[in-house]
Amino acid sequence: MLIGLISDTHIPDRARQIPEKVLESFKDVDLIIHSGDLTTRAVIDELEKIAPVIAIQGNMDRVAGLDLPKAETVEVEGVKIGVAHGEVYPRGDTQQLLYLARQLDVNILVTGHSHQPKIEQVEDVLLLNPGSPIVPRLADRTVMLLEINNKNVDVEIVKIGAPVCSALDFTQYPRD
């Protein structure tokens, strides 16, 4: 099974739509997992045109009033996957994320929040963060492809575009 992983899209507050390259990257996936900070249900609607979507609530989704679960689990070909936004501080702290994976009793934990892609094996848990295809932090714009085949796991970071310094993003200042 091929799964598209995405997080921190922040639409429409930080971009008007999901980048076309994301949709192209996900064209063959069987499932899409969004690990929070969608900020509008329209993101789910757009992604569901490609494949079924599992989406959870991020901190900015609460601000936007988006009612989604705080965490989800799904089993794919005998591998248990947990999804949470990953609101731990410092952001991306592996020990706290490992603890969260243990709470969810999963083999793989997919999170977001840091806006930085990460693939890290900690003990018997694979921690994945697809980064952000819209507003990365000191990283490229990214999503991930997770392939699970007979309990074999392969993960690929897919670069969607170049890093963005918000101070140089002049699209936020529309011209008359």
PDB file of C-alpha atoms in Angstrom:
ATOM      1  CA  MET A   1       0.000   0.000   0.000  1.00  0.00           C
ATOM      2  CA  LEU A   2       1.262   3.450  -0.918  1.00  0.00           C
ATOM      3  CA  ILE A   3       0.402   6.273   1.503  1.00  0.00           C
ATOM      4  CA  GLY A   4       0.876  10.003   0.971  1.00  0.00           C
ATOM      5  CA  LEU A   5       1.935  11.901   4.094  1.00  0.00           C
ATOM      6  CA  ILE A   6       1.350  15.640   4.406  1.00  0.00           C
ATOM      7  CA  SER A   7       1.192  18.190   7.203  1.00  0.00           C
ATOM      8  CA  ASP A   8       1.007  21.888   7.944  1.00  0.00           C
ATOM      9  CA  THR A   9      -0.736  23.094   4.789  1.00  0.00           C
ATOM     10  CA  HIS A  10      -2.247  26.162   6.521  1.00  0.00           C
ATOM     11  CA  ILE A  11      -4.761  26.873   3.756  1.00  0.00           C
ATOM     12  CA  PRO A  12      -6.088  29.534   3.175  1.00  0.00           C
ATOM     13  CA  ASP A  13      -4.124  31.535   5.749  1.00  0.00           C
ATOM     14  CA  ARG A  14      -0.677  30.868   4.231  1.00  0.00           C
ATOM     15  CA  ALA A  15      -1.484  29.674   0.702  1.00  0.00           C
ATOM     16  CA  ARG A  16      -4.519  29.676  -1.542  1.00  0.00           C
ATOM     17  CA  GLN A  17      -4.368  26.000  -2.494  1.00  0.00           C
ATOM     18  CA  ILE A  18      -2.398  22.792  -2.270  1.00  0.00           C
ATOM     19  CA  PRO A  19       0.550  22.989  -4.673  1.00  0.00           C
ATOM     20  CA  GLU A  20      -0.020  21.063  -7.910  1.00  0.00           C
ATOM     21  CA  LYS A  21       3.217  19.144  -7.348  1.00  0.00           C
ATOM     22  CA  VAL A  22       1.729  17.667  -4.147  1.00  0.00           C
ATOM     23  CA  LEU A  23      -1.301  16.417  -6.075  1.00  0.00           C
ATOM     24  CA  GLU A  24       0.986  14.966  -8.761  1.00  0.00           C
ATOM     25  CA  SER A  25       3.150  13.253  -6.127  1.00  0.00           C
ATOM     26  CA  PHE A  26       0.068  11.654  -4.567  1.00  0.00           C
ATOM     27  CA  LYS A  27      -1.573  10.521  -7.840  1.00  0.00           C
ATOM     28  CA  ASP A  28      -0.883   6.794  -7.215  1.00  0.00           C
ATOM     29  CA  VAL A  29      -1.460   6.633  -3.446  1.00  0.00           C
ATOM     30  CA  ASP A  30      -4.064   4.407  -1.813  1.00  0.00           C
ATOM     31  CA  LEU A  31      -4.436   6.586   1.308  1.00  0.00           C
ATOM     32  CA  ILE A  32      -3.464  10.096   2.408  1.00  0.00           C
ATOM     33  CA  ILE A  33      -2.585  10.976   5.994  1.00  0.00           C
ATOM     34  CA  HIS A  34      -2.636  14.657   7.003  1.00  0.00           C
ATOM     35  CA  SER A  35      -1.032  15.254  10.392  1.00  0.00           C
ATOM     36  CA  GLY A  36      -2.695  18.547  11.191  1.00  0.00           C
ATOM     37  CA  ASP A  37      -2.814  22.278  10.610  1.00  0.00           C
ATOM     38  CA  LEU A  38      -5.034  22.101   7.549  1.00  0.00           C
ATOM     39  CA  THR A  39      -6.988  25.169   8.815  1.00  0.00           C
ATOM     40  CA  THR A  40      -9.873  24.421   6.424  1.00  0.00           C
ATOM     41  CA  ARG A  41     -11.879  21.303   5.575  1.00  0.00           C
ATOM     42  CA  ALA A  42     -11.397  22.195   1.887  1.00  0.00           C
ATOM     43  CA  VAL A  43      -7.938  20.573   2.142  1.00  0.00           C
ATOM     44  CA  ILE A  44      -9.571  17.227   2.970  1.00  0.00           C
ATOM     45  CA  ASP A  45     -12.076  17.676   0.130  1.00  0.00           C
ATOM     46  CA  GLU A  46      -9.276  18.339  -2.368  1.00  0.00           C
ATOM     47  CA  LEU A  47      -7.147  15.407  -1.202  1.00  0.00           C
ATOM     48  CA  GLU A  48     -10.152  13.027  -1.182  1.00  0.00           C
ATOM     49  CA  LYS A  49     -10.354  13.493  -4.961  1.00  0.00           C
ATOM     50  CA  ILE A  50      -7.174  11.371  -5.018  1.00  0.00           C
ATOM     51  CA  ALA A  51      -7.623   8.851  -2.178  1.00  0.00           C
ATOM     52  CA  PRO A  52      -9.307   8.404   1.222  1.00  0.00           C
ATOM     53  CA  VAL A  53      -7.933  10.825   3.841  1.00  0.00           C
ATOM     54  CA  ILE A  54      -7.159  10.450   7.523  1.00  0.00           C
ATOM     55  CA  ALA A  55      -6.736  13.909   9.068  1.00  0.00           C
ATOM     56  CA  ILE A  56      -6.173  14.977  12.644  1.00  0.00           C
ATOM     57  CA  GLN A  57      -6.367  18.313  14.432  1.00  0.00           C
ATOM     58  CA  GLY A  58      -3.346  20.570  14.763  1.00  0.00           C
ATOM     59  CA  ASN A  59      -2.967  23.569  17.030  1.00  0.00           C
ATOM     60  CA  MET A  60      -4.008  26.002  14.286  1.00  0.00           C
ATOM     61  CA  ASP A  61      -7.028  23.842  13.439  1.00  0.00           C
ATOM     62  CA  ARG A  62      -8.308  24.446  16.961  1.00  0.00           C
ATOM     63  CA  VAL A  63      -7.867  28.184  16.400  1.00  0.00           C
ATOM     64  CA  ALA A  64      -9.782  27.881  13.096  1.00  0.00           C
ATOM     65  CA  GLY A  65     -12.557  25.856  14.785  1.00  0.00           C
ATOM     66  CA  LEU A  66     -11.911  22.710  12.737  1.00  0.00           C
ATOM     67  CA  ASP A  67     -13.331  19.756  14.633  1.00  0.00           C
ATOM     68  CA  LEU A  68     -11.039  16.800  13.948  1.00  0.00           C
ATOM     69  CA  PRO A  69      -9.707  14.038  16.217  1.00  0.00           C
ATOM     70  CA  LYS A  70      -6.494  14.801  18.128  1.00  0.00           C
ATOM     71  CA  ALA A  71      -5.012  11.429  17.153  1.00  0.00           C
ATOM     72  CA  GLU A  72      -5.871   8.433  14.987  1.00  0.00           C
ATOM     73  CA  THR A  73      -4.468   4.971  14.442  1.00  0.00           C
ATOM     74  CA  VAL A  74      -4.734   2.735  11.402  1.00  0.00           C
ATOM     75  CA  GLU A  75      -3.336  -0.707  10.674  1.00  0.00           C
ATOM     76  CA  VAL A  76      -1.909  -1.283   7.209  1.00  0.00           C
ATOM     77  CA  GLU A  77      -0.662  -4.734   6.232  1.00  0.00           C
ATOM     78  CA  GLY A  78       0.084  -5.602   9.849  1.00  0.00           C
ATOM     79  CA  VAL A  79       1.862  -2.309  10.624  1.00  0.00           C
ATOM     80  CA  LYS A  80       0.199   0.016  13.148  1.00  0.00           C
ATOM     81  CA  ILE A  81       0.429   3.699  12.216  1.00  0.00           C
ATOM     82  CA  GLY A  82      -0.388   6.514  14.626  1.00  0.00           C
ATOM     83  CA  VAL A  83      -1.145  10.066  13.547  1.00  0.00           C
ATOM     84  CA  ALA A  84      -0.905  13.107  15.827  1.00  0.00           C
ATOM     85  CA  HIS A  85       0.122  16.690  15.263  1.00  0.00           C
ATOM     86  CA  GLY A  86       3.130  16.303  17.525  1.00  0.00           C
ATOM     87  CA  GLU A  87       2.680  19.335  19.719  1.00  0.00           C
ATOM     88  CA  VAL A  88       5.727  18.738  21.875  1.00  0.00           C
ATOM     89  CA  TYR A  89       8.221  21.306  23.026  1.00  0.00           C
ATOM     90  CA  PRO A  90      10.898  21.643  21.997  1.00  0.00           C
ATOM     91  CA  ARG A  91       9.364  20.972  18.595  1.00  0.00           C
ATOM     92  CA  GLY A  92      10.214  17.533  17.248  1.00  0.00           C
ATOM     93  CA  ASP A  93      11.604  16.210  20.546  1.00  0.00           C
ATOM     94  CA  THR A  94      12.115  12.517  19.811  1.00  0.00           C
ATOM     95  CA  GLN A  95      11.699  11.279  23.376  1.00  0.00           C
ATOM     96  CA  GLN A  96       8.311  12.922  23.748  1.00  0.00           C
ATOM     97  CA  LEU A  97       7.258  11.672  20.318  1.00  0.00           C
ATOM     98  CA  LEU A  98       8.390   8.164  21.282  1.00  0.00           C
ATOM     99  CA  TYR A  99       6.268   8.428  24.430  1.00  0.00           C
ATOM    100  CA  LEU A 100       3.285   9.487  22.287  1.00  0.00           C
ATOM    101  CA  ALA A 101       3.867   6.485  19.981  1.00  0.00           C
ATOM    102  CA  ARG A 102       3.899   4.216  23.044  1.00  0.00           C
ATOM    103  CA  GLN A 103       0.602   5.735  24.239  1.00  0.00           C
ATOM    104  CA  LEU A 104      -0.938   5.001  20.832  1.00  0.00           C
ATOM    105  CA  ASP A 105       0.737   1.553  20.717  1.00  0.00           C
ATOM    106  CA  VAL A 106       2.035   2.002  17.154  1.00  0.00           C
ATOM    107  CA  ASN A 107       5.026   0.969  15.044  1.00  0.00           C
ATOM    108  CA  ILE A 108       5.062   4.211  13.053  1.00  0.00           C
ATOM    109  CA  LEU A 109       4.134   7.690  14.295  1.00  0.00           C
ATOM    110  CA  VAL A 110       3.338  10.392  11.730  1.00  0.00           C
ATOM    111  CA  THR A 111       3.427  13.941  13.089  1.00  0.00           C
ATOM    112  CA  GLY A 112       3.786  17.515  11.876  1.00  0.00           C
ATOM    113  CA  HIS A 113       4.075  20.795  13.781  1.00  0.00           C
ATOM    114  CA  SER A 114       7.814  21.377  13.253  1.00  0.00           C
ATOM    115  CA  HIS A 115       7.424  22.081   9.495  1.00  0.00           C
ATOM    116  CA  GLN A 116      10.643  20.089   8.975  1.00  0.00           C
ATOM    117  CA  PRO A 117      10.827  16.668   7.296  1.00  0.00           C
ATOM    118  CA  LYS A 118      12.181  13.895   9.478  1.00  0.00           C
ATOM    119  CA  ILE A 119      12.669  10.148   9.265  1.00  0.00           C
ATOM    120  CA  GLU A 120      14.046   8.716  12.497  1.00  0.00           C
ATOM    121  CA  GLN A 121      14.063   5.258  13.999  1.00  0.00           C
ATOM    122  CA  VAL A 122      13.912   5.461  17.808  1.00  0.00           C
ATOM    123  CA  GLU A 123      14.033   2.069  19.456  1.00  0.00           C
ATOM    124  CA  ASP A 124      11.297   0.051  17.726  1.00  0.00           C
ATOM    125  CA  VAL A 125       9.287   3.074  16.488  1.00  0.00           C
ATOM    126  CA  LEU A 126       9.693   4.875  13.164  1.00  0.00           C
ATOM    127  CA  LEU A 127       9.043   8.606  13.604  1.00  0.00           C
ATOM    128  CA  LEU A 128       7.955  10.388  10.432  1.00  0.00           C
ATOM    129  CA  ASN A 129       7.305  14.060   9.794  1.00  0.00           C
ATOM    130  CA  PRO A 130       6.506  14.998   6.186  1.00  0.00           C
ATOM    131  CA  GLY A 131       7.429  18.653   6.761  1.00  0.00           C
ATOM    132  CA  SER A 132       5.298  21.288   5.055  1.00  0.00           C
ATOM    133  CA  PRO A 133       4.630  21.796   1.337  1.00  0.00           C
ATOM    134  CA  ILE A 134       3.651  25.419   2.035  1.00  0.00           C
ATOM    135  CA  VAL A 135       5.630  26.963   4.922  1.00  0.00           C
ATOM    136  CA  PRO A 136       8.729  24.939   5.793  1.00  0.00           C
ATOM    137  CA  ARG A 137      11.054  26.020   8.587  1.00  0.00           C
ATOM    138  CA  LEU A 138      14.699  25.986   7.524  1.00  0.00           C
ATOM    139  CA  ALA A 139      13.903  23.184   5.072  1.00  0.00           C
ATOM    140  CA  ASP A 140      12.587  22.519   1.591  1.00  0.00           C
ATOM    141  CA  ARG A 141       8.859  22.272   0.906  1.00  0.00           C
ATOM    142  CA  THR A 142       8.119  18.567   1.264  1.00  0.00           C
ATOM    143  CA  VAL A 143       5.648  15.705   1.575  1.00  0.00           C
ATOM    144  CA  MET A 144       6.387  11.991   1.992  1.00  0.00           C
ATOM    145  CA  LEU A 145       5.475   8.715   0.384  1.00  0.00           C
ATOM    146  CA  LEU A 146       5.227   5.734   2.721  1.00  0.00           C
ATOM    147  CA  GLU A 147       5.079   2.294   1.135  1.00  0.00           C
ATOM    148  CA  ILE A 148       4.148  -0.747   3.185  1.00  0.00           C
ATOM    149  CA  ASN A 149       4.432  -4.081   1.456  1.00  0.00           C
ATOM    150  CA  ASN A 150       4.124  -7.289   3.478  1.00  0.00           C
ATOM    151  CA  LYS A 151       5.341  -5.478   6.641  1.00  0.00           C
ATOM    152  CA  ASN A 152       8.309  -4.007   4.734  1.00  0.00           C
ATOM    153  CA  VAL A 153       8.398  -0.228   5.107  1.00  0.00           C
ATOM    154  CA  ASP A 154       9.967   2.257   2.697  1.00  0.00           C
ATOM    155  CA  VAL A 155       9.779   6.027   3.088  1.00  0.00           C
ATOM    156  CA  GLU A 156      10.648   8.737   0.586  1.00  0.00           C
ATOM    157  CA  ILE A 157      10.819  12.489   1.129  1.00  0.00           C
ATOM    158  CA  VAL A 158       9.400  14.264  -1.928  1.00  0.00           C
ATOM    159  CA  LYS A 159      10.680  17.780  -2.487  1.00  0.00           C
ATOM    160  CA  ILE A 160       7.846  20.050  -3.592  1.00  0.00           C
ATOM    161  CA  GLY A 161       9.781  23.287  -3.895  1.00  0.00           C
ATOM    162  CA  ALA A 162      12.529  25.478  -2.549  1.00  0.00           C
ATOM    163  CA  PRO A 163      12.680  26.794   1.021  1.00  0.00           C
ATOM    164  CA  VAL A 164      10.813  30.009   1.658  1.00  0.00           C
ATOM    165  CA  CYS A 165      11.859  32.914   3.836  1.00  0.00           C
ATOM    166  CA  SER A 166       8.589  34.614   4.737  1.00  0.00           C
ATOM    167  CA  ALA A 167      10.328  37.991   4.758  1.00  0.00           C
ATOM    168  CA  LEU A 168      11.025  37.505   1.041  1.00  0.00           C
ATOM    169  CA  ASP A 169       7.608  36.124   0.115  1.00  0.00           C
ATOM    170  CA  PHE A 170       6.245  39.134  -1.730  1.00  0.00           C
ATOM    171  CA  THR A 171       3.057  37.320  -2.770  1.00  0.00           C
ATOM    172  CA  GLN A 172       1.660  38.272   0.625  1.00  0.00           C
ATOM    173  CA  TYR A 173       1.614  41.904  -0.552  1.00  0.00           C
ATOM    174  CA  PRO A 174      -0.814  42.003  -3.508  1.00  0.00           C
ATOM    175  CA  ARG A 175      -0.400  44.797  -6.039  1.00  0.00           C
ATOM    176  CA  ASP A 176      -3.242  47.008  -7.180  1.00  0.00           C
TER     177      ASP A 176
END
